[in-house]
Short mmCIF file of C-alpha atoms in Angstrom, two decimals:
data_model
loop_
_atom_site.label_atom_id
_atom_site.label_comp_id
_atom_site.label_asym_id
_atom_site.label_seq_id
_atom_site.Cartn_x
_atom_site.Cartn_y
_atom_site.Cartn_z
CA MET R 1 255.78 5.39 35.11
CA ILE R 2 254.41 5.82 39.17
CA VAL R 3 256.02 6.84 42.74
CA ILE R 4 255.40 3.80 45.13
CA ASP R 5 255.63 5.74 48.60
CA PRO R 6 255.72 3.55 51.82
CA PRO R 7 252.26 4.72 53.52
CA LYS R 8 252.03 4.81 57.30
CA SER R 9 249.51 1.98 57.18
CA LEU R 10 246.73 0.23 55.05
CA SER R 11 243.57 -0.78 56.42
CA GLY R 12 239.51 -1.04 54.92
CA THR R 13 237.20 -3.70 53.55
CA LEU R 14 237.59 -4.11 49.49
CA ARG R 15 235.71 -6.93 46.63
CA VAL R 16 238.48 -7.53 44.06
CA PRO R 17 237.29 -7.48 40.16
CA GLY R 18 235.96 -10.94 38.88
CA ASP R 19 238.28 -13.61 38.20
CA LYS R 20 239.54 -14.07 34.50
CA SER R 21 240.03 -17.54 34.35
CA ILE R 22 236.42 -17.43 34.87
CA SER R 23 235.17 -14.82 33.17
CA HIS R 24 236.68 -15.95 29.55
CA ARG R 25 235.03 -19.26 29.75
CA SER R 26 231.86 -17.76 30.78
CA ILE R 27 232.07 -15.88 27.35
CA MET R 28 232.96 -19.49 25.22
CA LEU R 29 230.43 -21.61 26.64
CA GLY R 30 227.87 -18.85 26.82
CA ALA R 31 228.86 -18.01 23.08
CA ILE R 32 228.30 -21.97 22.38
CA ALA R 33 225.23 -22.89 24.29
CA GLU R 34 222.21 -23.07 23.09
CA GLY R 35 219.98 -19.72 25.35
CA ASP R 36 221.16 -16.57 26.82
CA THR R 37 223.99 -16.52 29.60
CA ALA R 38 223.72 -14.01 31.45
CA VAL R 39 227.49 -13.06 33.56
CA ARG R 40 227.33 -10.63 36.46
CA GLY R 41 230.96 -9.59 38.27
CA PHE R 42 232.83 -9.78 34.42
CA LEU R 43 235.70 -8.90 34.05
CA HIS R 44 236.40 -6.32 32.14
CA SER R 45 240.50 -6.63 31.52
CA ALA R 46 242.62 -6.55 28.17
CA ASP R 47 242.65 -9.98 28.46
CA CYS R 48 238.97 -11.46 28.46
CA LEU R 49 237.53 -8.39 26.40
CA ALA R 50 239.81 -10.10 23.57
CA THR R 51 238.09 -13.28 23.80
CA MET R 52 234.62 -11.33 23.58
CA ASP R 53 236.67 -9.51 20.11
CA CYS R 54 237.49 -12.83 19.41
CA PHE R 55 233.91 -14.63 19.60
CA ARG R 56 231.07 -11.10 18.30
CA ARG R 57 233.78 -12.36 15.37
CA MET R 58 232.57 -15.06 15.05
CA GLY R 59 228.85 -14.28 14.89
CA VAL R 60 227.95 -14.08 19.12
CA ARG R 61 226.03 -11.11 19.46
CA ILE R 62 226.85 -9.91 23.22
CA GLU R 63 225.70 -6.87 24.64
CA GLU R 64 226.09 -4.97 28.46
CA ARG R 65 223.20 -4.53 30.94
CA THR R 66 222.25 -2.29 33.73
CA ASP R 67 220.60 -5.12 36.30
CA SER R 68 218.17 -2.30 38.18
CA GLY R 69 217.24 -5.94 40.92
CA PRO R 70 219.77 -6.41 43.91
CA SER R 71 222.78 -8.89 43.05
CA SER R 72 223.77 -11.41 45.42
CA GLU R 73 225.88 -9.58 47.76
CA GLY R 74 223.08 -6.76 48.39
CA ARG R 75 224.54 -4.52 45.50
CA SER R 76 221.76 -3.18 42.84
CA ASP R 77 222.21 -1.47 39.11
CA GLU R 78 224.73 -4.37 38.95
CA SER R 79 226.17 -4.42 34.84
CA VAL R 80 225.55 -7.66 33.74
CA LEU R 81 226.84 -9.19 30.31
CA VAL R 82 224.07 -11.33 28.96
CA ILE R 83 225.86 -14.01 26.34
CA HIS R 84 223.20 -14.75 22.82
CA GLY R 85 224.53 -18.48 22.68
CA ARG R 86 224.79 -19.86 18.70
CA GLY R 87 225.08 -23.94 19.66
CA LEU R 88 227.92 -25.95 18.93
CA HIS R 89 227.64 -25.26 15.19
CA GLY R 90 226.82 -21.85 15.16
CA LEU R 91 229.79 -19.62 14.71
CA THR R 92 230.91 -17.94 11.53
CA GLY R 93 234.17 -17.56 10.38
CA ALA R 94 235.68 -14.52 11.10
CA ASP R 95 235.72 -11.16 8.60
CA GLY R 96 239.61 -12.47 6.51
CA LEU R 97 239.36 -15.38 9.25
CA LEU R 98 241.84 -13.44 11.63
CA LEU R 99 240.95 -13.52 15.24
CA ASP R 100 243.26 -11.55 17.32
CA ALA R 101 244.06 -13.13 21.10
CA LYS R 102 246.27 -9.80 22.10
CA ASN R 103 248.20 -11.04 24.83
CA SER R 104 246.20 -13.20 26.03
CA GLY R 105 247.27 -17.41 26.24
CA THR R 106 243.89 -17.94 27.33
CA THR R 107 242.78 -16.52 24.30
CA VAL R 108 243.93 -18.76 22.40
CA ARG R 109 244.73 -21.88 23.98
CA LEU R 110 241.22 -22.86 24.94
CA MET R 111 239.38 -21.14 21.16
CA SER R 112 241.60 -23.61 19.36
CA GLY R 113 239.87 -26.90 21.33
CA ILE R 114 236.06 -24.76 20.18
CA LEU R 115 237.80 -24.30 16.82
CA ALA R 116 238.58 -27.37 16.44
CA GLY R 117 234.75 -28.26 16.11
CA GLN R 118 234.55 -25.72 13.93
CA PRO R 119 233.34 -25.83 9.99
CA PHE R 120 235.94 -23.14 8.72
CA MET R 121 239.31 -22.60 9.43
CA SER R 122 240.30 -19.93 11.52
CA ARG R 123 244.11 -18.00 11.57
CA ILE R 124 245.00 -16.51 15.45
CA THR R 125 247.27 -14.34 15.92
CA GLY R 126 248.32 -12.07 19.30
CA ASP R 127 250.83 -9.18 20.14
CA ALA R 128 254.58 -8.85 20.94
CA SER R 129 254.89 -11.28 23.71
CA LEU R 130 251.87 -13.55 23.35
CA SER R 131 253.74 -14.35 19.72
CA SER R 132 256.68 -15.41 21.92
CA ARG R 133 255.10 -18.68 24.09
CA PRO R 134 254.05 -21.98 23.26
CA MET R 135 251.63 -23.04 21.56
CA GLY R 136 252.65 -26.41 20.52
CA ARG R 137 251.27 -27.68 23.64
CA ILE R 138 247.93 -27.55 22.15
CA ILE R 139 248.66 -28.42 18.68
CA ARG R 140 250.06 -31.52 19.46
CA PRO R 141 246.87 -32.99 21.18
CA LEU R 142 244.56 -31.34 18.40
CA GLU R 143 246.44 -32.79 16.01
CA GLN R 144 246.05 -36.37 17.53
CA MET R 145 242.83 -35.52 17.24
CA GLY R 146 242.47 -35.35 13.64
CA ILE R 147 242.95 -31.99 13.53
CA ARG R 148 245.34 -29.67 11.18
CA CYS R 149 246.77 -27.04 13.44
CA VAL R 150 249.29 -25.08 11.56
CA SER R 151 251.86 -22.78 13.00
CA GLU R 152 253.05 -20.14 10.48
CA HIS R 153 256.57 -20.32 11.09
CA GLY R 154 257.06 -23.48 12.40
CA ASP R 155 258.31 -23.29 15.85
CA GLY R 156 254.50 -23.91 17.69
CA ARG R 157 253.80 -20.25 17.60
CA LEU R 158 251.60 -17.63 16.66
CA PRO R 159 250.48 -17.07 14.61
CA ILE R 160 248.75 -20.46 14.08
CA SER R 161 245.81 -21.54 11.82
CA VAL R 162 243.09 -24.13 13.37
CA TYR R 163 241.32 -25.94 10.32
CA GLY R 164 238.31 -26.99 11.81
CA GLY R 165 236.38 -30.54 11.14
CA ARG R 166 235.37 -33.27 12.75
CA PRO R 167 237.80 -34.10 16.22
CA LYS R 168 238.41 -37.84 17.10
CA ALA R 169 237.83 -38.89 20.94
CA ILE R 170 241.75 -39.40 22.42
CA ARG R 171 243.48 -40.42 25.40
CA TYR R 172 246.17 -38.21 26.20
CA ALA R 173 248.87 -37.58 29.04
CA SER R 174 249.98 -34.46 29.78
CA PRO R 175 253.09 -34.08 30.85
CA ILE R 176 252.33 -31.17 32.53
CA ALA R 177 249.51 -29.98 34.46
CA SER R 178 248.02 -26.97 32.29
CA ALA R 179 244.40 -26.03 33.42
CA GLN R 180 244.49 -24.71 29.11
CA VAL R 181 245.82 -28.03 27.93
CA LYS R 182 243.00 -29.62 29.33
CA SER R 183 240.08 -26.97 28.68
CA CYS R 184 241.75 -26.76 25.50
CA VAL R 185 241.25 -30.66 24.44
CA LEU R 186 238.40 -30.85 26.74
CA LEU R 187 236.16 -28.63 23.93
CA ALA R 188 237.28 -30.00 21.31
CA GLY R 189 235.92 -33.90 23.08
CA LEU R 190 232.30 -30.93 22.25
CA TYR R 191 232.78 -32.14 19.30
CA ALA R 192 233.96 -35.82 19.65
CA ASP R 193 231.87 -38.92 19.35
CA ASP R 194 233.48 -41.05 22.02
CA PRO R 195 234.76 -40.09 25.25
CA THR R 196 238.02 -38.30 25.43
CA PHE R 197 240.34 -38.29 28.54
CA TYR R 198 242.20 -36.42 29.73
CA THR R 199 245.65 -37.00 32.17
CA GLU R 200 247.45 -34.42 34.12
CA PRO R 201 250.45 -35.46 36.94
CA VAL R 202 248.48 -33.20 38.86
CA LEU R 203 245.02 -32.07 39.21
CA SER R 204 245.03 -28.13 37.64
CA ARG R 205 242.34 -25.83 38.20
CA ASN R 206 239.42 -27.16 37.54
CA HIS R 207 236.95 -24.03 36.40
CA THR R 208 236.38 -25.42 33.19
CA GLU R 209 234.81 -29.34 34.36
CA LEU R 210 232.89 -26.95 36.91
CA MET R 211 230.99 -25.26 33.70
CA LEU R 212 230.66 -27.19 31.68
CA GLY R 213 228.83 -29.18 33.95
CA ALA R 214 226.72 -26.22 35.12
CA PHE R 215 226.27 -25.74 31.55
CA GLY R 216 224.84 -29.63 31.07
CA GLY R 217 227.82 -30.90 30.00
CA ASN R 218 228.55 -35.06 30.96
CA LEU R 219 232.23 -35.57 32.38
CA LYS R 220 233.92 -36.38 35.39
CA THR R 221 237.51 -36.34 37.37
CA ARG R 222 239.07 -39.29 38.82
CA ILE R 223 242.22 -38.27 41.31
CA GLN R 224 244.89 -41.46 41.03
CA ALA R 225 246.28 -42.54 43.97
CA ASP R 226 249.66 -41.46 42.79
CA GLY R 227 248.01 -37.78 43.08
CA SER R 228 247.51 -37.58 39.24
CA ALA R 229 243.89 -36.75 38.07
CA THR R 230 242.65 -37.72 34.70
CA THR R 231 239.32 -36.10 33.74
CA ILE R 232 236.69 -38.03 31.06
CA LEU R 233 234.92 -35.89 29.00
CA TYR R 234 231.27 -37.33 27.41
CA PRO R 235 230.03 -35.94 24.18
CA GLY R 236 226.32 -35.21 22.59
CA THR R 237 224.97 -33.16 25.25
CA ILE R 238 223.32 -30.35 24.66
CA LEU R 239 225.28 -27.23 27.01
CA LYS R 240 222.32 -24.90 27.73
CA GLY R 241 222.79 -20.81 28.65
CA GLN R 242 223.42 -20.01 32.18
CA SER R 243 223.18 -17.57 34.90
CA VAL R 244 226.78 -17.12 35.85
CA THR R 245 228.20 -15.42 39.35
CA VAL R 246 231.63 -14.51 38.53
CA PRO R 247 233.47 -14.29 42.41
CA GLY R 248 236.70 -11.87 42.79
CA ASP R 249 239.95 -13.23 41.40
CA ILE R 250 241.55 -14.45 44.05
CA SER R 251 245.16 -13.66 41.94
CA SER R 252 243.77 -10.10 42.14
CA ALA R 253 243.25 -10.31 45.91
CA ALA R 254 246.35 -11.94 46.28
CA TYR R 255 248.56 -8.27 46.09
CA PHE R 256 246.14 -6.68 48.84
CA LEU R 257 246.62 -10.51 51.04
CA ALA R 258 250.58 -9.64 50.49
CA ALA R 259 250.13 -5.68 51.53
CA GLY R 260 247.76 -6.78 54.61
CA LEU R 261 250.85 -8.82 55.95
CA LEU R 262 253.82 -6.93 55.10
CA VAL R 263 252.22 -3.54 56.29
CA ARG R 264 253.27 -2.13 59.58
CA ASP R 265 249.64 -2.06 61.16
CA ALA R 266 247.00 -3.28 58.73
CA ARG R 267 244.74 -5.07 58.61
CA VAL R 268 242.32 -5.27 54.99
CA THR R 269 239.06 -8.24 53.62
CA LEU R 270 238.80 -8.54 50.91
CA THR R 271 235.03 -9.83 50.45
CA HIS R 272 233.33 -12.53 47.62
CA VAL R 273 236.84 -14.08 47.59
CA GLY R 274 236.92 -17.42 45.10
CA ILE R 275 238.92 -20.19 47.19
CA ASN R 276 238.72 -22.85 44.46
CA GLU R 277 240.70 -25.81 46.17
CA THR R 278 242.63 -25.86 42.34
CA ARG R 279 243.81 -22.10 42.51
CA ASP R 280 244.02 -21.76 46.92
CA GLY R 281 247.80 -22.80 47.12
CA ILE R 282 248.19 -18.28 48.29
CA LEU R 283 246.57 -19.65 51.18
CA ARG R 284 247.92 -22.96 52.72
CA VAL R 285 251.57 -20.25 51.84
CA ILE R 286 250.48 -17.75 53.78
CA GLN R 287 248.80 -20.14 56.95
CA ALA R 288 252.44 -21.77 56.11
CA MET R 289 254.58 -18.60 56.42
CA GLY R 290 253.15 -17.99 60.04
CA GLY R 291 250.64 -14.55 58.38
CA ASP R 292 247.16 -14.08 60.51
CA LEU R 293 244.21 -15.21 57.52
CA THR R 294 241.32 -15.43 58.69
CA ILE R 295 238.80 -17.11 56.18
CA ARG R 296 234.76 -16.49 56.86
CA ASN R 297 231.08 -17.14 55.09
CA VAL R 298 232.64 -19.94 53.04
CA ARG R 299 229.41 -20.35 50.60
CA ILE R 300 228.83 -21.74 47.18
CA GLU R 301 228.10 -19.75 44.07
CA GLY R 302 227.36 -21.81 40.62
CA ARG R 303 229.56 -24.03 42.35
CA GLU R 304 232.50 -22.11 42.91
CA PRO R 305 233.60 -21.64 46.23
CA VAL R 306 234.02 -18.04 47.93
CA ALA R 307 234.47 -16.67 51.62
CA ASP R 308 235.85 -13.24 52.44
CA LEU R 309 239.39 -13.66 53.91
CA THR R 310 241.00 -10.74 56.42
CA VAL R 311 244.87 -10.34 56.72
CA SER R 312 246.42 -8.28 59.81
CA SER R 313 250.55 -7.60 59.94
CA SER R 314 252.26 -10.35 61.08
CA LYS R 315 255.84 -11.47 60.64
CA LEU R 316 256.45 -13.64 58.13
CA HIS R 317 259.49 -16.63 58.56
CA GLY R 318 260.35 -18.27 55.50
CA THR R 319 258.90 -22.16 54.08
CA VAL R 320 259.36 -24.53 51.11
CA ILE R 321 257.06 -24.46 48.00
CA GLY R 322 257.08 -27.13 45.25
CA GLY R 323 255.50 -29.95 43.16
CA SER R 324 251.11 -30.72 43.83
CA LEU R 325 251.49 -27.33 45.40
CA ILE R 326 252.42 -24.94 42.30
CA PRO R 327 249.73 -25.53 40.01
CA THR R 328 247.68 -23.97 42.69
CA LEU R 329 249.44 -20.50 42.58
CA ILE R 330 251.87 -20.43 39.65
CA ASP R 331 250.15 -17.15 39.00
CA GLU R 332 251.04 -15.50 42.45
CA LEU R 333 254.55 -16.74 42.85
CA PRO R 334 256.05 -13.25 41.95
CA VAL R 335 253.88 -11.73 44.71
CA ILE R 336 255.14 -14.56 47.84
CA ALA R 337 258.44 -13.92 46.19
CA VAL R 338 257.88 -10.64 47.59
CA MET R 339 256.42 -11.66 50.87
CA ALA R 340 258.95 -14.04 51.34
CA ALA R 341 262.50 -11.09 50.88
CA GLN R 342 260.32 -10.10 53.52
CA ALA R 343 260.15 -13.19 55.92
CA GLU R 344 262.52 -13.84 58.65
CA GLY R 345 264.93 -16.98 56.66
CA ASP R 346 265.01 -18.59 53.66
CA THR R 347 262.20 -19.23 51.14
CA VAL R 348 263.10 -22.58 48.83
CA ILE R 349 260.47 -22.53 45.70
CA ARG R 350 261.13 -24.97 43.27
CA ASP R 351 259.45 -26.79 40.21
CA ALA R 352 257.75 -23.71 39.26
CA GLY R 353 260.01 -23.76 35.38
CA GLU R 354 256.42 -22.70 33.67
CA LEU R 355 257.59 -19.56 34.44
CA ARG R 356 260.17 -18.68 32.17
CA VAL R 357 256.90 -19.55 29.27
CA LYS R 358 254.53 -16.83 30.97
CA GLU R 359 254.07 -13.05 29.87
CA SER R 360 258.03 -12.87 30.37
CA ASP R 361 260.46 -15.60 32.37
CA ARG R 362 259.22 -14.35 35.52
CA LEU R 363 261.54 -16.64 37.36
CA ALA R 364 264.97 -14.39 36.05
CA ALA R 365 262.66 -11.37 36.17
CA ILE R 366 262.15 -11.94 39.74
CA THR R 367 265.39 -12.46 40.69
CA LYS R 368 266.62 -9.54 38.84
CA ASN R 369 264.36 -6.92 40.07
CA LEU R 370 264.88 -8.51 44.01
CA ARG R 371 268.67 -8.19 43.63
CA SER R 372 267.47 -4.33 43.20
CA MET R 373 265.85 -3.74 45.51
CA GLY R 374 268.49 -5.75 47.88
CA ILE R 375 267.03 -9.01 48.97
CA ALA R 376 269.85 -12.25 48.01
CA VAL R 377 268.37 -14.58 45.46
CA GLU R 378 269.40 -17.70 43.79
CA GLU R 379 268.57 -18.31 40.20
CA THR R 380 267.70 -22.19 39.76
CA PRO R 381 266.56 -23.66 36.78
CA ASP R 382 262.99 -24.45 37.72
CA GLY R 383 262.64 -21.39 41.07
CA MET R 384 264.30 -20.11 43.27
CA THR R 385 266.02 -19.73 47.15
CA ILE R 386 265.01 -16.13 48.54
CA HIS R 387 267.03 -14.87 51.42
CA GLY R 388 264.70 -12.67 53.67
CA GLY R 389 265.86 -9.30 54.25
CA ARG R 390 265.30 -5.73 54.49
CA LEU R 391 264.12 -4.49 50.47
CA LYS R 392 265.25 -1.30 49.57
CA GLY R 393 262.97 1.15 46.84
CA ALA R 394 264.20 1.24 43.27
CA ARG R 395 263.23 1.20 39.62
CA ILE R 396 261.39 -1.70 38.36
CA ASP R 397 260.61 -2.65 34.92
CA PRO R 398 257.32 -4.92 34.36
CA LEU R 399 259.11 -5.87 31.49
CA GLY R 400 254.74 -5.31 29.80
CA ASP R 401 254.28 -7.91 32.87
CA HIS R 402 251.00 -7.29 34.78
CA ARG R 403 252.13 -9.21 37.72
CA LEU R 404 255.68 -8.23 38.23
CA ALA R 405 253.91 -4.70 37.76
CA MET R 406 251.63 -5.20 40.84
CA ALA R 407 253.75 -8.06 42.95
CA PHE R 408 256.05 -4.75 43.20
CA THR R 409 254.12 -2.47 43.69
CA VAL R 410 253.43 -4.08 46.77
CA ALA R 411 257.55 -4.69 47.71
CA GLY R 412 257.51 -0.85 47.48
CA LEU R 413 254.56 -0.46 50.45
CA VAL R 414 257.60 -2.09 53.00
CA SER R 415 260.60 -0.72 51.36
CA SER R 416 262.95 2.06 52.88
CA THR R 417 262.61 4.30 50.15
CA PRO R 418 260.34 4.85 47.31
CA THR R 419 260.14 2.62 44.92
CA VAL R 420 259.69 3.38 41.06
CA ILE R 421 257.06 1.27 38.35
CA LEU R 422 258.03 1.20 34.36
CA ASP R 423 255.11 1.11 33.31
CA GLU R 424 252.10 0.50 35.33
CA SER R 425 249.42 0.05 32.41
CA CYS R 426 249.84 -3.35 31.63
CA VAL R 427 247.79 -3.99 34.99
CA ARG R 428 245.24 -3.42 32.35
CA ILE R 429 245.79 -6.74 30.74
CA SER R 430 244.28 -8.39 34.29
CA TYR R 431 243.65 -5.72 36.87
CA PRO R 432 242.27 -2.04 35.16
CA SER R 433 241.19 -0.41 38.48
CA PHE R 434 244.53 -2.16 40.71
CA PHE R 435 246.32 1.70 41.39
CA GLU R 436 242.89 3.49 42.11
CA ASP R 437 241.81 0.32 44.81
CA LEU R 438 245.22 0.23 46.38
CA ARG R 439 244.77 3.91 47.48
CA SER R 440 241.55 3.41 48.85
CA LEU R 441 243.28 1.25 51.83
CA THR R 442 246.23 4.15 52.48
#
């Protein structure tokens, strides 16, 4: 439990930890590449460490070194993760065939694509929260690829067993825009004989495609006139180990962007933040709500765009968030809802039904917690309407969901009385140093 007292001001410069999505992928692609992969800026969160543990159990040697040379940010003595790749077919079955993904959906879904091409069976399990999340969305395409993938309880949830073999190339049209499902299919496609086609309603985050290309993979993406996107992966290439610099996670930056906009007399700068166009929806929402946001020093590092972001106290107004914008900010919607609670007028969020199958039913949880803080909210099947008002302190149960804990910590910064966050330790899933970084700005 932690008590959040509203600060008098908020100011300073911060570099948020490395991007969680890219950190996961650096381990996985480094493991199946030939040669060594050196990763700077790796996120040592519980989710990413679960991925590391799974691949270590499959025979991949991963070590941490200290690089005494200057980094891209001018720092020295930077931690570097070195992954000694074993090639596409070099993994070995884990002891007892068991791989524990803990709370990480990314670990399960992406790793399953790689396991589809291995000559052994693996059983994947996770914690109670992860075991309640839908895995049928990866089981279906893997089965179309000729891979036996079995949910132990027959309901498309963990534990699942993946019987590796030789995946067949398919043309798969996903009903949802999901980077995790897409990545699973593309990674399985590395082991096929012919090209794999993956179509989604709109382009979801494309970190897998960018990193695969950097490692030597052969793929391309086409955007159709109706906004749908088709990615084609051509097999037969050998992945080679790379040097990877992980940018700051925009999902982690989101909490400080919101705090800098909402707290009185605030000015916050976040450096080296990834602003990939498939992830930058929160920046577009801030601008649409009238927030004072400056984007500087835009550059490309490892095929990913990064920039320095500065926000200052602003009077926000309501907006409408939906359609193709949703996949670009799905993880940021809890803290966007907090911004909406302090904005003038109404904010409408729609097309966000995916929030119901995250670490918690985030739509229901956001609604309940905002109401407990005095905000009028109308919940819908795929979103909500938030009537801007004045937040008051409350006891917030984040339900073990890291993004809810951090979002409502931000709400506590601008509430009229102190706010209590129960079980704040869940932030370790994606941002272990969140509260320390917050204190550095107050």
